[in-house]
Amino acid sequence: MIISVANPIYDSVFKYLMEDNRVAKTVLSALLKREVAEVDMRKHEYTNGTRDKISMFRIDFGAKVRQDDGSLKLVLIELQKTWLETETLRFRQYLGTQYANPDNILKDSNPNGYGIPMITVYLLGHQVGEIEEPVLYVRHKSYDYDGVEVTKGMPDPFVESLVHDSIIVQIPLLHGRVNNRLVEVLSVFDQTNKDGKNRQVLKIDESAYDGDEEMKHILHRLLAAASDSKLRQDMNVEDEYFSAIETRDTAIMKRDQKIAEQDARLVEQDARLEEQSAQLEEQRTALLVSAKAMKLAGISEEQIVALTKISIEEIKRL
């Protein structure tokens, strides 16, 4: 059955979705490819409140992740979502604040002040360069001088305090590639399912998730969001913002195009003037050669001036 749900591309809907503890565990478990047994949305939520030129939404999670030996490991998950192309400096600035945040230091049995291991997740609404993989796992490793991987004593809390792993998801490349759990979970972001008349709504075939209670729960959460008047108003505000951004970007694009065309015309004019100058110089040189030849032939200076239009002073200097 086709159902209409709220589009999680909107910051307000995404926040509403991830505030649900069960949804957060489902999404993060799929991203990490490990069971997230416990998860808490941390007290600081960093959204793009100023609504400047970039739409970027951030949520911090503290998660206890099941390890291979069955133990639980506390990690900090920095989830950043953006639907417009943005410079990496903004991501780096945010990470800097997290590394410097004293709340991100382990509290128990930690005399050395080690930081909580961190994993960054980037949900991008655009493609990165020519990378064709929808999901990238960027993991750090340690090597000795000869390039041999160091495994003894790893992972080490000191090292984990200073470096982090990253997961980069290119949402546009997920469409039609439901071949693993993560892509299945993120399929609810597929923008090809947008309603033709209302981009705030996705049309999703609920039967595609039969037997998957976690995905059903995500759909029901998005279904509830679609009927929430406050969320609809928030989406309207986001649409107005994006409309203003698109109008501004279109104006900038047209301006830049006009400037580029003017620059091209100026370059062309300069080239023509340079060519004309070269031709005039060549003609002048030829006239001087002719004038010198006529002078040597005994033709009077007055006649040479009349024939070549060269000044009498120049002819006298020949």
Tab-separated table of C-alpha atoms in Angstrom:
chain	number	residue	atom	x	y	z
A	1	MET	CA	0.000	0.000	0.000
A	2	ILE	CA	1.296	3.474	-0.911
A	3	ILE	CA	1.385	5.838	2.058
A	4	SER	CA	2.213	9.550	2.292
A	5	VAL	CA	4.859	10.395	4.879
A	6	ALA	CA	6.788	13.521	5.813
A	7	ASN	CA	10.006	14.057	3.868
A	8	PRO	CA	12.991	13.564	6.230
A	9	ILE	CA	15.131	15.778	4.014
A	10	TYR	CA	13.688	18.648	6.061
A	11	ASP	CA	15.627	19.491	9.213
A	12	SER	CA	12.486	19.640	11.349
A	13	VAL	CA	11.311	16.195	10.221
A	14	PHE	CA	14.784	14.687	10.520
A	15	LYS	CA	15.104	15.967	14.080
A	16	TYR	CA	11.658	14.613	14.948
A	17	LEU	CA	12.625	11.255	13.438
A	18	MET	CA	15.950	10.925	15.258
A	19	GLU	CA	14.538	12.037	18.606
A	20	ASP	CA	12.833	8.653	18.734
A	21	ASN	CA	15.250	6.381	20.592
A	22	ARG	CA	14.222	3.280	18.649
A	23	VAL	CA	14.684	5.018	15.303
A	24	ALA	CA	18.056	6.422	16.362
A	25	LYS	CA	19.292	2.939	17.320
A	26	THR	CA	18.065	1.500	14.009
A	27	VAL	CA	19.722	4.188	11.894
A	28	LEU	CA	22.992	4.271	13.846
A	29	SER	CA	23.249	0.468	13.978
A	30	ALA	CA	22.885	0.360	10.207
A	31	LEU	CA	25.514	3.055	9.749
A	32	LEU	CA	28.036	1.455	12.125
A	33	LYS	CA	27.243	-2.105	11.021
A	34	ARG	CA	27.185	-2.980	14.717
A	35	GLU	CA	24.429	-3.180	17.297
A	36	VAL	CA	23.857	0.099	19.094
A	37	ALA	CA	22.523	-1.156	22.420
A	38	GLU	CA	21.985	2.250	24.018
A	39	VAL	CA	21.816	5.734	22.570
A	40	ASP	CA	21.222	9.191	23.991
A	41	MET	CA	20.820	12.402	22.065
A	42	ARG	CA	23.260	14.717	23.777
A	43	LYS	CA	22.102	17.955	25.337
A	44	HIS	CA	23.639	20.165	22.661
A	45	GLU	CA	21.937	20.130	19.304
A	46	TYR	CA	23.708	22.302	16.781
A	47	THR	CA	21.335	23.449	14.074
A	48	ASN	CA	21.750	26.140	11.506
A	49	GLY	CA	19.760	28.654	13.513
A	50	THR	CA	21.161	31.695	11.731
A	51	ARG	CA	19.934	30.396	8.369
A	52	ASP	CA	22.949	31.655	6.491
A	53	LYS	CA	23.996	30.529	3.037
A	54	ILE	CA	24.376	26.873	3.999
A	55	SER	CA	21.759	24.512	5.348
A	56	MET	CA	23.521	22.268	7.822
A	57	PHE	CA	21.946	20.279	10.629
A	58	ARG	CA	23.854	18.526	13.394
A	59	ILE	CA	22.984	16.120	16.174
A	60	ASP	CA	25.321	14.590	18.763
A	61	PHE	CA	24.730	11.108	20.130
A	62	GLY	CA	26.340	9.157	22.913
A	63	ALA	CA	26.073	5.490	21.930
A	64	LYS	CA	27.080	2.214	23.529
A	65	VAL	CA	28.123	-0.065	20.688
A	66	ARG	CA	28.362	-3.853	20.939
A	67	GLN	CA	31.900	-5.128	20.302
A	68	ASP	CA	32.973	-8.505	18.904
A	69	ASP	CA	33.565	-9.869	22.432
A	70	GLY	CA	30.087	-8.783	23.523
A	71	SER	CA	31.240	-5.810	25.573
A	72	LEU	CA	29.803	-2.320	25.139
A	73	LYS	CA	31.971	0.598	24.062
A	74	LEU	CA	30.921	4.224	24.496
A	75	VAL	CA	31.428	6.333	21.381
A	76	LEU	CA	30.445	9.850	20.411
A	77	ILE	CA	28.610	10.039	17.083
A	78	GLU	CA	28.584	13.423	15.368
A	79	LEU	CA	25.879	13.322	12.710
A	80	GLN	CA	25.900	16.196	10.233
A	81	LYS	CA	23.342	16.563	7.469
A	82	THR	CA	23.474	19.035	4.609
A	83	TRP	CA	21.454	19.191	1.404
A	84	LEU	CA	23.476	21.888	-0.337
A	85	GLU	CA	27.093	21.705	-1.389
A	86	THR	CA	29.231	23.208	1.338
A	87	GLU	CA	32.892	23.814	2.004
A	88	THR	CA	34.587	21.315	4.327
A	89	LEU	CA	35.776	24.152	6.570
A	90	ARG	CA	32.331	24.284	8.179
A	91	PHE	CA	32.539	20.591	9.041
A	92	ARG	CA	36.055	21.017	10.414
A	93	GLN	CA	35.084	24.012	12.554
A	94	TYR	CA	32.289	22.018	14.139
A	95	LEU	CA	34.595	19.066	14.823
A	96	GLY	CA	37.053	21.436	16.479
A	97	THR	CA	34.424	22.488	18.987
A	98	GLN	CA	33.698	18.852	19.786
A	99	TYR	CA	37.354	17.961	20.381
A	100	ALA	CA	37.625	20.961	22.724
A	101	ASN	CA	34.389	20.212	24.585
A	102	PRO	CA	35.177	18.993	28.150
A	103	ASP	CA	31.873	17.086	28.159
A	104	ASN	CA	33.423	14.741	25.604
A	105	ILE	CA	36.028	13.464	28.059
A	106	LEU	CA	35.538	10.052	29.629
A	107	LYS	CA	34.431	10.489	33.229
A	108	ASP	CA	35.060	7.071	34.824
A	109	SER	CA	38.524	5.633	35.567
A	110	ASN	CA	40.190	8.139	33.287
A	111	PRO	CA	43.138	9.764	35.105
A	112	ASN	CA	44.780	10.667	31.795
A	113	GLY	CA	41.768	12.634	30.549
A	114	TYR	CA	41.212	10.594	27.395
A	115	GLY	CA	38.425	11.735	25.100
A	116	ILE	CA	35.445	9.618	24.088
A	117	PRO	CA	36.193	7.924	20.737
A	118	MET	CA	34.369	9.820	18.020
A	119	ILE	CA	32.757	8.792	14.739
A	120	THR	CA	31.549	11.436	12.296
A	121	VAL	CA	28.648	10.769	9.946
A	122	TYR	CA	27.932	13.016	6.969
A	123	LEU	CA	24.570	12.683	5.220
A	124	LEU	CA	24.953	14.608	1.980
A	125	GLY	CA	22.187	15.586	-0.390
A	126	HIS	CA	24.706	15.931	-3.204
A	127	GLN	CA	27.452	13.887	-4.850
A	128	VAL	CA	31.102	14.367	-3.900
A	129	GLY	CA	33.289	14.849	-6.959
A	130	GLU	CA	33.407	11.721	-9.117
A	131	ILE	CA	33.004	9.223	-6.256
A	132	GLU	CA	30.378	6.705	-7.323
A	133	GLU	CA	30.064	4.710	-4.091
A	134	PRO	CA	26.941	5.765	-2.159
A	135	VAL	CA	28.561	5.071	1.222
A	136	LEU	CA	32.219	5.603	2.170
A	137	TYR	CA	33.793	4.247	5.352
A	138	VAL	CA	36.941	6.221	6.124
A	139	ARG	CA	38.894	4.463	8.884
A	140	HIS	CA	42.187	5.371	10.475
A	141	LYS	CA	44.997	2.904	11.031
A	142	SER	CA	48.442	3.195	12.586
A	143	TYR	CA	51.733	2.306	10.866
A	144	ASP	CA	55.387	2.145	11.783
A	145	TYR	CA	58.189	3.859	9.855
A	146	ASP	CA	58.300	1.076	7.266
A	147	GLY	CA	54.578	1.277	6.554
A	148	VAL	CA	53.705	-1.869	8.484
A	149	GLU	CA	50.390	-1.654	10.337
A	150	VAL	CA	50.736	-1.556	14.123
A	151	THR	CA	48.235	-3.872	15.811
A	152	LYS	CA	49.810	-4.570	19.222
A	153	GLY	CA	48.201	-2.394	21.870
A	154	MET	CA	45.601	-1.078	19.436
A	155	PRO	CA	43.103	0.410	19.766
A	156	ASP	CA	44.686	2.752	22.279
A	157	PRO	CA	42.656	5.406	24.155
A	158	PHE	CA	45.316	8.063	23.583
A	159	VAL	CA	45.257	7.514	19.827
A	160	GLU	CA	41.462	7.324	19.746
A	161	SER	CA	41.319	10.668	21.546
A	162	LEU	CA	43.124	12.350	18.661
A	163	VAL	CA	41.726	10.756	15.510
A	164	HIS	CA	38.324	9.550	14.358
A	165	ASP	CA	36.599	7.438	11.721
A	166	SER	CA	34.071	8.874	9.292
A	167	ILE	CA	31.074	7.642	7.321
A	168	ILE	CA	30.064	9.651	4.247
A	169	VAL	CA	26.662	8.946	2.701
A	170	GLN	CA	25.737	10.351	-0.710
A	171	ILE	CA	21.951	10.200	-0.588
A	172	PRO	CA	21.390	10.757	-4.356
A	173	LEU	CA	23.373	7.602	-5.150
A	174	LEU	CA	21.281	5.331	-2.914
A	175	HIS	CA	18.316	5.104	-5.287
A	176	GLY	CA	17.766	1.625	-6.678
A	177	ARG	CA	20.676	0.128	-4.756
A	178	VAL	CA	18.896	-1.523	-1.826
A	179	ASN	CA	21.415	-4.304	-1.380
A	180	ASN	CA	22.310	-4.011	2.298
A	181	ARG	CA	20.796	-3.005	5.619
A	182	LEU	CA	22.125	0.551	5.598
A	183	VAL	CA	20.751	1.335	2.148
A	184	GLU	CA	17.429	-0.189	3.174
A	185	VAL	CA	17.225	2.034	6.252
A	186	LEU	CA	18.231	5.139	4.290
A	187	SER	CA	15.813	4.348	1.477
A	188	VAL	CA	13.224	6.480	3.300
A	189	PHE	CA	15.340	9.482	2.223
A	190	ASP	CA	15.025	8.623	-1.488
A	191	GLN	CA	13.940	11.890	-3.099
A	192	THR	CA	12.694	10.153	-6.246
A	193	ASN	CA	9.648	9.270	-4.128
A	194	LYS	CA	8.644	12.925	-3.708
A	195	ASP	CA	5.017	13.758	-4.306
A	196	GLY	CA	4.700	15.505	-7.663
A	197	LYS	CA	2.687	18.359	-6.171
A	198	ASN	CA	4.195	18.640	-2.697
A	199	ARG	CA	7.879	18.016	-2.043
A	200	GLN	CA	7.218	17.940	1.696
A	201	VAL	CA	5.677	14.504	1.183
A	202	LEU	CA	7.135	11.183	0.059
A	203	LYS	CA	5.025	8.419	-1.489
A	204	ILE	CA	6.333	5.135	-0.127
A	205	ASP	CA	5.215	1.570	-0.731
A	206	GLU	CA	4.754	0.266	2.804
A	207	SER	CA	4.585	-3.325	1.596
A	208	ALA	CA	8.286	-3.125	0.611
A	209	TYR	CA	9.068	-3.296	4.330
A	210	ASP	CA	6.744	-6.159	5.287
A	211	GLY	CA	8.243	-8.220	8.096
A	212	ASP	CA	10.684	-5.501	9.138
A	213	GLU	CA	9.311	-4.030	12.345
A	214	GLU	CA	12.091	-1.457	12.696
A	215	MET	CA	11.436	-0.018	9.239
A	216	LYS	CA	7.695	-0.066	9.907
A	217	HIS	CA	8.357	1.972	13.045
A	218	ILE	CA	10.358	4.523	11.017
A	219	LEU	CA	7.519	4.816	8.494
A	220	HIS	CA	4.936	5.265	11.248
A	221	ARG	CA	7.111	7.987	12.795
A	222	LEU	CA	7.245	9.790	9.439
A	223	LEU	CA	3.520	9.248	9.009
A	224	ALA	CA	2.913	10.946	12.361
A	225	ALA	CA	5.191	13.798	11.327
A	226	ALA	CA	3.106	14.368	8.192
A	227	SER	CA	0.023	15.057	10.304
A	228	ASP	CA	1.781	17.321	12.825
A	229	SER	CA	0.742	20.935	12.217
A	230	LYS	CA	3.856	22.353	13.919
A	231	LEU	CA	6.155	20.281	11.713
A	232	ARG	CA	4.238	21.288	8.594
A	233	GLN	CA	4.716	24.931	9.538
A	234	ASP	CA	8.424	24.317	10.135
A	235	MET	CA	8.688	22.717	6.687
A	236	ASN	CA	6.975	25.743	5.167
A	237	VAL	CA	9.582	27.966	6.795
A	238	GLU	CA	12.369	25.786	5.364
A	239	ASP	CA	10.762	25.946	1.916
A	240	GLU	CA	10.671	29.726	2.127
A	241	TYR	CA	14.323	29.748	3.120
A	242	PHE	CA	15.352	27.437	0.279
A	243	SER	CA	13.268	29.452	-2.155
A	244	ALA	CA	15.148	32.573	-1.141
A	245	ILE	CA	18.452	30.720	-1.476
A	246	GLU	CA	17.506	29.450	-4.949
A	247	THR	CA	16.438	32.941	-6.039
A	248	ARG	CA	19.673	34.423	-4.763
A	249	ASP	CA	21.812	31.671	-6.307
A	250	THR	CA	20.010	32.071	-9.637
A	251	ALA	CA	20.692	35.815	-9.573
A	252	ILE	CA	24.342	35.178	-8.708
A	253	MET	CA	24.624	32.575	-11.475
A	254	LYS	CA	23.149	34.977	-14.039
A	255	ARG	CA	25.416	37.767	-12.838
A	256	ASP	CA	28.485	35.538	-13.013
A	257	GLN	CA	27.463	34.345	-16.464
A	258	LYS	CA	27.057	37.958	-17.651
A	259	ILE	CA	30.447	38.897	-16.206
A	260	ALA	CA	32.036	35.849	-17.867
A	261	GLU	CA	30.510	36.820	-21.209
A	262	GLN	CA	31.747	40.403	-20.812
A	263	ASP	CA	35.220	39.136	-19.903
A	264	ALA	CA	35.203	36.903	-22.972
A	265	ARG	CA	34.244	39.836	-25.192
A	266	LEU	CA	36.989	41.996	-23.673
A	267	VAL	CA	39.549	39.246	-24.244
A	268	GLU	CA	38.361	38.943	-27.840
A	269	GLN	CA	38.559	42.723	-28.318
A	270	ASP	CA	42.064	42.810	-26.816
A	271	ALA	CA	43.118	40.046	-29.184
A	272	ARG	CA	41.732	41.934	-32.166
A	273	LEU	CA	43.432	45.175	-31.089
A	274	GLU	CA	46.717	43.345	-30.608
A	275	GLU	CA	46.394	41.809	-34.048
A	276	GLN	CA	45.541	45.181	-35.595
A	277	SER	CA	48.505	46.776	-33.821
A	278	ALA	CA	50.784	44.087	-35.172
A	279	GLN	CA	49.430	44.625	-38.676
A	280	LEU	CA	49.909	48.419	-38.429
A	281	GLU	CA	53.455	47.962	-37.169
A	282	GLU	CA	54.151	45.565	-40.022
A	283	GLN	CA	52.742	48.080	-42.541
A	284	ARG	CA	54.786	50.906	-41.000
A	285	THR	CA	57.954	48.847	-41.198
A	286	ALA	CA	57.235	48.103	-44.852
A	287	LEU	CA	56.670	51.821	-45.573
A	288	LEU	CA	59.947	52.744	-43.901
A	289	VAL	CA	61.781	50.151	-45.991
A	290	SER	CA	60.127	51.533	-49.126
A	291	ALA	CA	60.890	55.124	-48.134
A	292	LYS	CA	64.555	54.270	-47.548
A	293	ALA	CA	64.725	52.554	-50.925
A	294	MET	CA	63.172	55.587	-52.643
A	295	LYS	CA	65.593	57.914	-50.871
A	296	LEU	CA	68.529	55.827	-52.039
A	297	ALA	CA	67.053	55.937	-55.541
A	298	GLY	CA	67.276	59.733	-55.488
A	299	ILE	CA	63.593	60.516	-55.106
A	300	SER	CA	63.046	63.801	-53.293
A	301	GLU	CA	61.965	63.818	-49.675
A	302	GLU	CA	58.813	65.789	-50.576
A	303	GLN	CA	57.767	63.090	-53.067
A	304	ILE	CA	58.454	60.327	-50.535
A	305	VAL	CA	56.248	62.128	-47.969
A	306	ALA	CA	53.453	62.392	-50.533
A	307	LEU	CA	53.742	58.713	-51.435
A	308	THR	CA	54.183	57.172	-47.959
A	309	LYS	CA	52.586	59.751	-45.632
A	310	ILE	CA	55.687	59.424	-43.457
A	311	SER	CA	56.780	62.672	-41.770
A	312	ILE	CA	59.657	64.610	-43.280
A	313	GLU	CA	61.575	64.295	-39.970
A	314	GLU	CA	61.493	60.491	-40.135
A	315	ILE	CA	62.564	60.495	-43.794
A	316	LYS	CA	65.501	62.737	-42.956
A	317	ARG	CA	66.606	60.200	-40.338
A	318	LEU	CA	66.609	57.310	-42.817
